[in-house]
Short mmCIF file of C-alpha atoms and ligand atoms in Angstrom, two decimals:
data_model
loop_
_atom_site.label_atom_id
_atom_site.label_comp_id
_atom_site.label_asym_id
_atom_site.label_seq_id
_atom_site.Cartn_x
_atom_site.Cartn_y
_atom_site.Cartn_z
CA MET A 1 -8.83 10.88 -1.62
CA HIS A 2 -9.65 7.76 0.28
CA ARG A 3 -7.88 5.88 2.94
CA PHE A 4 -5.20 3.35 2.35
CA LEU A 5 -3.12 1.11 4.50
CA GLY A 6 0.21 2.23 5.80
CA PHE A 7 3.37 0.36 5.16
CA CYS A 8 3.93 -3.00 6.60
CA ALA A 9 7.64 -3.21 6.90
CA ALA A 10 9.06 -6.46 8.16
CA PHE A 11 11.90 -4.62 9.81
CA LEU A 12 14.23 -1.64 9.46
CA MET A 13 11.75 0.43 7.55
CA LEU A 14 9.61 2.63 9.73
CA SER A 15 6.19 3.95 9.08
CA VAL A 16 3.35 5.55 10.94
CA ALA A 17 -0.37 5.16 11.07
CA PRO A 18 -2.12 5.20 7.71
CA LEU A 19 -2.85 8.49 6.07
CA LEU A 20 -6.51 8.79 6.55
CA HIS A 21 -8.99 11.12 5.07
CA ALA A 22 -12.48 12.15 5.94
CA GLU A 23 -14.97 9.59 4.86
CA GLU A 24 -17.99 10.20 2.69
CA ARG A 25 -16.73 13.57 1.58
CA PRO A 26 -18.43 14.80 -1.60
CA GLU A 27 -16.55 13.91 -4.74
CA LEU A 28 -15.78 15.51 -8.05
CA ALA A 29 -15.05 13.51 -11.18
CA VAL A 30 -11.51 14.09 -12.46
CA ALA A 31 -9.97 12.62 -15.60
CA VAL A 32 -6.23 12.19 -15.14
CA ASP A 33 -4.14 11.57 -18.20
CA LEU A 34 -0.66 10.28 -17.31
CA ARG A 35 1.78 10.12 -20.20
CA HIS A 36 5.34 8.87 -20.21
CA VAL A 37 6.96 11.41 -22.52
CA ALA A 38 10.71 10.68 -22.18
CA GLN A 39 12.84 8.26 -20.14
CA ASP A 40 12.56 10.24 -16.89
CA LEU A 41 9.80 12.63 -17.84
CA TRP A 42 6.05 12.39 -17.29
CA ARG A 43 3.15 14.62 -18.11
CA VAL A 44 -0.08 14.73 -16.16
CA ASP A 45 -3.21 16.48 -17.42
CA TYR A 46 -6.09 16.92 -14.99
CA ARG A 47 -9.58 17.59 -16.34
CA PHE A 48 -12.24 18.43 -13.75
CA ALA A 49 -15.96 17.83 -14.33
CA GLN A 50 -16.62 21.29 -12.87
CA ALA A 51 -14.43 24.33 -12.33
CA VAL A 52 -12.33 24.19 -9.14
CA THR A 53 -10.29 26.82 -7.32
CA ALA A 54 -7.46 24.59 -6.06
CA VAL A 55 -6.00 21.09 -6.23
CA LYS A 56 -4.84 19.87 -2.81
CA LEU A 57 -2.49 16.90 -2.79
CA PRO A 58 -1.28 15.46 0.54
CA SER A 59 2.42 16.30 0.98
CA ILE A 60 4.90 13.62 0.00
CA GLY A 61 8.23 14.80 1.40
CA GLU A 62 10.26 16.66 -1.20
CA PHE A 63 8.78 14.93 -4.20
CA ARG A 64 6.54 17.63 -5.66
CA ASN A 65 8.72 20.50 -4.56
CA LYS A 66 11.69 19.03 -6.40
CA GLU A 67 10.20 17.34 -9.41
CA TRP A 68 6.86 18.92 -10.31
CA LYS A 69 6.54 21.82 -12.69
CA VAL A 70 3.14 23.37 -13.36
CA LEU A 71 2.75 23.90 -17.10
CA THR A 72 -0.60 25.71 -17.22
CA PRO A 73 0.01 29.46 -17.64
CA GLY A 74 -0.96 31.59 -14.64
CA MET A 75 -0.99 28.61 -12.30
CA ASP A 76 1.50 27.60 -9.61
CA MET A 77 2.08 25.08 -6.83
CA LYS A 78 2.73 26.01 -3.22
CA SER A 79 3.79 23.58 -0.51
CA ARG A 80 1.93 23.99 2.76
CA ALA A 81 2.42 21.95 5.92
CA ASP A 82 0.17 19.06 4.91
CA PHE A 83 -0.66 19.74 1.29
CA ASP A 84 0.84 20.83 -1.99
CA VAL A 85 -1.68 23.22 -3.47
CA ILE A 86 -2.02 23.98 -7.18
CA ALA A 87 -4.05 27.12 -7.87
CA SER A 88 -4.51 30.00 -10.26
CA LYS A 89 -4.55 32.97 -7.89
CA GLY A 90 -8.06 32.10 -6.73
CA LYS A 91 -9.48 31.99 -10.25
CA PRO A 92 -11.55 28.92 -11.13
CA PHE A 93 -10.11 26.44 -13.64
CA LYS A 94 -11.19 23.20 -15.30
CA THR A 95 -7.83 21.83 -16.39
CA ALA A 96 -4.30 21.76 -15.02
CA SER A 97 -1.14 20.27 -16.50
CA VAL A 98 2.08 19.36 -14.77
CA GLN A 99 5.40 17.91 -15.82
CA ILE A 100 7.06 15.48 -13.45
CA ARG A 101 10.59 14.11 -13.39
CA THR A 102 11.22 10.61 -12.05
CA PHE A 103 12.05 10.99 -8.36
CA ASP A 104 14.56 8.63 -6.78
CA GLY A 105 14.22 9.92 -3.24
CA TRP A 106 11.48 8.90 -0.91
CA SER A 107 10.06 9.57 2.50
CA PRO A 108 10.31 6.60 4.84
CA LYS A 109 6.72 7.10 5.92
CA GLU A 110 5.26 7.15 2.43
CA TYR A 111 4.88 4.95 -0.58
CA VAL A 112 7.83 5.27 -2.94
CA SER A 113 6.76 7.51 -5.83
CA PHE A 114 8.76 5.66 -8.50
CA ASN A 115 10.45 2.28 -8.71
CA ARG A 116 13.01 1.51 -11.39
CA PHE A 117 13.06 -2.04 -12.69
CA GLY A 118 16.11 -3.94 -13.93
CA ASP A 119 14.52 -4.20 -17.40
CA GLY A 120 14.52 -0.40 -17.76
CA GLY A 121 10.86 -0.17 -16.80
CA THR A 122 9.47 2.20 -14.18
CA SER A 123 6.47 1.97 -11.91
CA VAL A 124 4.63 5.09 -10.83
CA TYR A 125 2.54 5.36 -7.68
CA LEU A 126 -0.73 6.82 -8.95
CA GLY A 127 -1.90 7.66 -5.43
CA HIS A 128 0.59 10.54 -5.39
CA LEU A 129 -1.35 12.16 -8.26
CA GLN A 130 -4.60 11.97 -6.29
CA GLY A 131 -6.07 14.09 -3.55
CA ASP A 132 -8.74 16.70 -3.05
CA VAL A 133 -9.99 19.75 -4.92
CA GLU A 134 -11.49 22.95 -3.61
CA GLN A 135 -14.44 24.85 -4.96
CA GLY A 136 -14.43 28.12 -3.09
CA GLY A 137 -14.48 27.10 0.58
CA LYS A 138 -15.70 23.57 -0.13
CA THR A 139 -13.38 20.53 -0.24
CA LEU A 140 -14.20 17.56 -2.46
CA SER A 141 -12.36 14.28 -3.00
CA MET A 142 -11.17 13.47 -6.48
CA HIS A 143 -13.13 10.66 -8.07
CA THR A 144 -10.34 9.74 -10.42
CA ASP A 145 -10.45 8.12 -13.81
CA PHE A 146 -6.92 7.44 -15.07
CA LYS A 147 -5.73 7.15 -18.64
CA LEU A 148 -2.16 5.88 -18.97
CA SER A 149 0.06 6.00 -22.02
CA GLY A 150 3.62 4.82 -22.38
CA LEU A 151 6.47 5.55 -24.75
CA ALA A 152 6.31 3.91 -28.18
CA GLN A 153 6.85 0.13 -27.79
CA GLU A 154 6.31 0.39 -24.06
CA ASN A 155 3.92 -1.94 -22.29
CA VAL A 156 1.69 -0.28 -19.70
CA ILE A 157 0.28 -2.32 -16.82
CA ALA A 158 -2.43 -0.47 -14.93
CA PRO A 159 -3.14 -1.32 -11.29
CA PRO A 160 -6.58 -2.79 -10.64
CA THR A 161 -9.31 -0.24 -9.99
CA ASN A 162 -10.26 0.49 -6.40
CA ARG A 163 -13.15 -1.83 -5.56
CA LEU A 164 -13.97 -0.55 -2.08
CA HIS A 165 -13.68 3.09 -3.16
CA PRO A 166 -14.51 3.53 -6.83
CA GLY A 167 -12.51 6.50 -8.11
CA GLY A 168 -10.28 6.25 -5.01
CA VAL A 169 -6.59 5.61 -4.50
CA ARG A 170 -4.82 3.51 -7.11
CA GLY A 171 -1.55 1.66 -6.78
CA TYR A 172 1.46 1.39 -9.05
CA ALA A 173 1.28 1.51 -12.83
CA TYR A 174 4.20 -0.06 -14.69
CA PHE A 175 5.71 1.33 -17.90
CA GLY A 176 8.31 -0.84 -19.61
CA PRO A 177 9.03 -3.97 -21.61
CA ALA A 178 7.68 -6.59 -19.16
CA GLN A 179 4.35 -8.39 -19.13
CA ALA A 180 2.65 -9.53 -15.94
CA VAL A 181 2.42 -13.30 -15.53
CA LEU A 182 -0.34 -15.29 -13.87
CA ALA A 183 0.48 -17.06 -10.60
CA GLY A 184 -2.62 -18.72 -9.26
CA ALA A 185 -5.31 -16.06 -8.89
CA ALA A 186 -2.84 -13.19 -8.94
CA LYS A 187 -0.94 -11.38 -11.65
CA VAL A 188 2.72 -10.82 -10.83
CA LEU A 189 5.34 -8.50 -12.15
CA ILE A 190 8.79 -9.25 -10.82
CA ASP A 191 11.91 -7.19 -11.41
CA PRO A 192 14.32 -9.32 -13.47
CA ARG A 193 17.07 -8.45 -10.96
CA THR A 194 15.18 -10.39 -8.29
CA PRO A 195 17.33 -13.33 -7.18
CA GLN A 196 15.83 -16.79 -7.50
CA TRP A 197 15.48 -17.41 -3.75
CA LEU A 198 13.47 -14.23 -3.32
CA ARG A 199 11.24 -14.83 -6.33
CA GLU A 200 10.60 -18.37 -5.10
CA THR A 201 9.86 -17.26 -1.54
CA ILE A 202 7.42 -14.52 -2.55
CA LEU A 203 5.53 -16.77 -4.96
CA ASP A 204 5.53 -19.84 -2.73
CA VAL A 205 4.49 -18.05 0.45
CA GLY A 206 1.95 -15.97 -1.48
CA ALA A 207 0.33 -19.09 -2.95
CA LYS A 208 0.36 -21.12 0.28
CA THR A 209 -0.91 -18.39 2.56
CA SER A 210 -3.63 -17.39 0.05
CA ALA A 211 -4.87 -20.95 -0.13
CA TYR A 212 -4.81 -21.13 3.67
CA TYR A 213 -6.63 -17.81 4.21
CA GLU A 214 -9.23 -18.72 1.62
CA LYS A 215 -10.05 -21.94 3.44
CA ALA A 216 -9.69 -20.68 7.02
CA TYR A 217 -11.66 -17.47 6.56
CA GLN A 218 -14.07 -19.05 4.07
CA ARG A 219 -13.71 -16.18 1.67
CA GLN A 220 -12.41 -15.90 -1.84
CA LEU A 221 -10.33 -13.01 -3.05
CA LYS A 222 -12.58 -10.12 -3.95
CA ASP A 223 -9.93 -8.06 -5.66
CA GLU A 224 -8.19 -8.64 -8.90
CA LEU A 225 -4.68 -8.88 -7.48
CA LEU A 226 -1.49 -7.49 -8.98
CA ILE A 227 1.74 -8.20 -7.12
CA MET A 228 4.79 -6.11 -8.02
CA VAL A 229 8.32 -6.69 -6.82
CA SER A 230 11.06 -4.19 -7.45
CA ILE A 231 14.69 -4.17 -6.35
CA GLY A 232 16.42 -0.94 -5.43
CA ASN A 233 19.70 0.18 -3.89
CA VAL A 234 21.54 -3.13 -4.06
CA GLU A 235 24.67 -1.17 -3.14
CA SER A 236 23.32 -0.24 0.30
CA SER A 237 24.22 -2.42 3.24
CA GLY A 238 21.90 -4.94 4.85
CA PHE A 239 18.54 -6.02 3.60
CA SER A 240 15.08 -4.59 3.79
CA ILE A 241 11.74 -5.49 2.37
CA LYS A 242 8.92 -3.06 2.45
CA GLY A 243 5.47 -4.21 1.47
CA GLY A 244 2.40 -2.14 0.90
CA THR A 245 -1.20 -3.18 0.43
CA ILE A 246 -3.48 -0.56 -0.96
CA MET A 247 -6.93 -0.77 0.48
CA GLY A 248 -9.47 -2.14 -1.95
CA ALA A 249 -7.08 -1.45 -4.77
CA GLY A 250 -6.01 -5.03 -5.47
CA GLN A 251 -2.32 -4.52 -5.23
CA VAL A 252 0.58 -5.62 -3.09
CA SER A 253 3.85 -3.94 -3.82
CA TYR A 254 7.23 -5.00 -2.46
CA ARG A 255 10.42 -3.04 -2.66
CA VAL A 256 13.55 -4.87 -1.66
CA GLU A 257 16.83 -3.11 -0.96
CA GLY A 258 20.34 -3.90 0.22
CA LYS A 259 23.24 -6.04 -0.92
CA GLN A 260 22.26 -9.02 1.21
CA VAL A 261 19.40 -9.57 -1.21
CA LEU A 262 21.91 -11.65 -3.19
CA ILE A 263 22.39 -14.03 -0.27
CA ASP A 264 20.01 -16.93 0.13
CA HIS A 265 19.91 -17.25 3.91
CA PRO A 266 17.21 -18.99 5.98
CA LYS A 267 16.85 -15.88 8.18
CA LEU A 268 16.15 -13.69 5.16
CA ARG A 269 13.66 -16.22 3.79
CA GLU A 270 11.95 -16.05 7.16
CA TYR A 271 11.77 -12.25 7.10
CA VAL A 272 10.34 -12.28 3.61
CA SER A 273 7.87 -15.05 4.41
CA LYS A 274 6.54 -13.15 7.43
CA ASN A 275 6.14 -10.00 5.35
CA VAL A 276 4.32 -11.78 2.52
CA ALA A 277 2.01 -13.61 4.94
CA HIS A 278 1.27 -10.27 6.62
CA GLU A 279 0.41 -8.50 3.36
CA MET A 280 -1.78 -11.37 2.23
CA ALA A 281 -3.58 -11.20 5.59
CA HIS A 282 -4.50 -7.60 4.78
CA ILE A 283 -5.87 -8.74 1.43
CA TRP A 284 -8.19 -11.06 3.34
CA GLN A 285 -9.14 -8.40 5.90
CA LEU A 286 -10.27 -6.43 2.86
CA ALA A 287 -12.10 -9.32 1.18
CA VAL A 288 -15.46 -7.89 2.24
CA SER A 289 -18.07 -5.97 0.29
CA ARG A 290 -18.07 -2.98 2.64
CA GLY A 291 -16.72 -1.69 5.93
CA ALA A 292 -13.22 -3.07 6.67
CA ILE A 293 -10.76 -0.36 7.58
CA GLY A 294 -12.14 3.00 8.59
CA ASP A 295 -10.74 6.47 8.99
CA ALA A 296 -10.98 6.56 12.73
CA GLN A 297 -9.81 3.02 13.24
CA ASP A 298 -6.89 2.26 15.49
CA PRO A 299 -4.18 0.86 13.20
CA TRP A 300 -3.22 -1.80 15.77
CA ILE A 301 -6.43 -3.62 14.84
CA HIS A 302 -5.54 -4.27 11.20
CA GLU A 303 -1.75 -4.38 11.75
CA GLY A 304 -1.74 -6.45 14.95
CA GLY A 305 -4.51 -8.52 13.38
CA ALA A 306 -2.42 -9.12 10.25
CA GLU A 307 0.54 -10.14 12.44
CA ALA A 308 -1.57 -12.69 14.30
CA MET A 309 -3.21 -13.97 11.10
CA ALA A 310 0.22 -14.28 9.48
CA LEU A 311 1.77 -16.26 12.34
CA ASP A 312 -1.20 -18.62 12.34
CA ALA A 313 -0.96 -19.10 8.56
CA LEU A 314 2.82 -19.61 8.64
CA ALA A 315 2.47 -22.24 11.38
CA GLN A 316 -0.50 -24.01 9.84
CA THR A 317 1.07 -24.22 6.36
CA GLY A 318 4.36 -25.45 7.79
CA LEU A 319 6.21 -22.46 6.33
CA PHE A 320 7.41 -21.62 9.86
CA SER A 321 8.48 -24.13 12.44
CA GLU A 322 6.92 -23.91 15.88
CA GLU A 323 10.25 -22.53 17.15
CA SER A 324 10.26 -19.75 14.55
CA VAL A 325 6.73 -18.73 15.47
CA GLN A 326 7.63 -18.69 19.15
CA ALA A 327 10.85 -16.79 18.55
CA TYR A 328 8.95 -14.09 16.63
CA ARG A 329 6.28 -13.85 19.33
CA ALA A 330 8.96 -13.58 22.03
CA LYS A 331 10.72 -10.81 20.13
CA GLN A 332 7.49 -8.84 19.67
CA ALA A 333 6.49 -9.43 23.30
CA ALA A 334 9.82 -7.95 24.43
CA THR A 335 9.35 -4.92 22.16
CA CYS A 336 5.84 -4.41 23.47
CA GLU A 337 6.96 -4.69 27.06
CA LYS A 338 9.53 -1.95 26.51
CA LEU A 339 6.71 0.23 25.18
CA GLY A 340 4.59 -0.46 28.24
CA GLY A 341 1.92 -2.13 26.10
CA ALA A 342 1.01 1.07 24.28
CA VAL A 343 -0.13 1.07 20.64
CA ASP A 344 0.63 4.72 19.92
CA THR A 345 3.96 4.20 18.17
CA TYR A 346 4.90 2.43 14.96
CA ASP A 347 6.48 -0.50 16.82
CA GLY A 348 3.61 -0.57 19.29
CA ILE A 349 1.01 -0.89 16.55
CA TYR A 350 2.62 -4.13 15.39
CA ALA A 351 4.14 -5.61 18.54
CA CYS A 352 1.50 -4.64 21.11
CA GLY A 353 -1.23 -5.07 18.49
CA LEU A 354 -0.15 -8.71 18.18
CA MET A 355 -0.03 -9.09 21.97
CA ARG A 356 -3.56 -7.72 22.29
CA PHE A 357 -4.90 -10.32 19.87
CA ASP A 358 -2.90 -13.06 21.58
CA LYS A 359 -4.44 -12.19 24.96
CA LEU A 360 -8.08 -12.27 23.83
CA GLY A 361 -8.45 -15.99 24.45
CA VAL A 362 -10.28 -16.45 21.13
CA GLY A 363 -8.64 -18.14 18.14
CA ILE A 364 -7.50 -15.66 15.50
CA VAL A 365 -9.37 -17.50 12.74
CA PRO A 366 -12.85 -17.56 14.36
CA LEU A 367 -12.27 -14.02 15.60
CA TRP A 368 -11.44 -12.53 12.20
CA ARG A 369 -14.08 -14.63 10.47
CA SER A 370 -16.59 -12.95 12.81
CA MET A 371 -14.99 -9.55 12.29
CA MET A 372 -15.37 -9.89 8.51
CA ALA A 373 -19.00 -10.97 8.89
CA ALA A 374 -19.68 -8.07 11.28
CA THR A 375 -18.08 -5.37 9.11
CA GLU A 376 -19.95 -6.61 6.09
CA ALA A 377 -23.30 -6.82 7.91
CA SER A 378 -23.15 -3.30 9.38
CA GLY A 379 -20.78 -1.44 7.07
CA ALA A 380 -18.93 -0.27 10.18
CA ALA A 381 -15.14 -0.42 10.20
CA TYR A 382 -13.24 -2.97 12.29
CA SER A 383 -13.13 -1.63 15.84
CA GLN A 384 -12.27 -2.39 19.44
CA GLN A 385 -15.99 -2.50 20.14
CA MET A 386 -16.49 -5.11 17.43
CA ILE A 387 -13.71 -7.22 18.97
CA ASP A 388 -15.24 -6.86 22.46
CA THR A 389 -18.68 -7.90 21.23
CA ILE A 390 -17.30 -10.99 19.49
CA VAL A 391 -15.10 -11.99 22.42
CA SER A 392 -17.90 -11.67 24.97
CA ALA A 393 -20.22 -13.78 22.79
CA LYS A 394 -17.73 -16.68 22.55
ZN1 ZN B 401 0.37 -4.21 7.51
#
């Protein structure tokens, strides 16, 4: 399985550094057939190009333990510290079938496995079906080819394929009555429960920041882009928006929770705008033909970078007033100061990451334009060294 970006929560929701996997590991072709078989029931059939001795899927909290049932006779699943392992007592196998029930829980540090939409539809995070396989003592990444089928009458919307890592991590697939609609260059699928102010804010900020990034960074979108918005837990107190951008996989997914979602308040519009501008900044960080975000990369580079790119875009497009930009910077500066400037915590990655970019003395636009050119020229991931080289040349 290949790397993907961690969560980019505007606030409340916590996350850690991205789950990263060894790069350039050998791969094995795997056909994955995901079928929606009943309202809350799914069936997954894996077919491996060659016999394997185990399937190793990175642990996702309680999800597999609670909701997965291995159907293939003689085979079982065991949860280890970091992986859920499906095996057949050491015997090689070429197929494996599991039954999965829709899971409503989730781990704060992970993508949500399932989202329920107000139209009765469900989206499934395909990345949770992907991982590695073992052949004896050798570990290979799945090079996955998905086939998706819904219930009768159900519309299935597949996430774009992974451009930077063919066969790599895929985003959310939607099963339900809705159709995606075109909004500029992106396709959007918005939960019908989404209140008007939120729909408007996501679409408006998405369109304006995209147009800005395209012009400022002199790059067009490389990915086919599918934006999904789902609403969950409207009974819970407060408000949270959690956005995720899946590296090279052409998808931004937002999950909004809390009863304040029904309130159109300027502060909430601001939170949402910042989050959308941040996610779109990642899309542009990834608008390169190779390189971008590497396994060993410090997350403060892409997260702090996205924060700085977002503030610039929000200011330049007039979506944020100068005061709002300054207030956000001041808040992040205070957070970073409390952390002693370190980027080894979730808050530090964002707050001190932003501070580090602010202190470089090079404009964020020329800096990231050079970063994108450098990653593409060498194939190397964004790095501190790349930043240093660019800064010293300016
Ligand atoms: Zn982010």
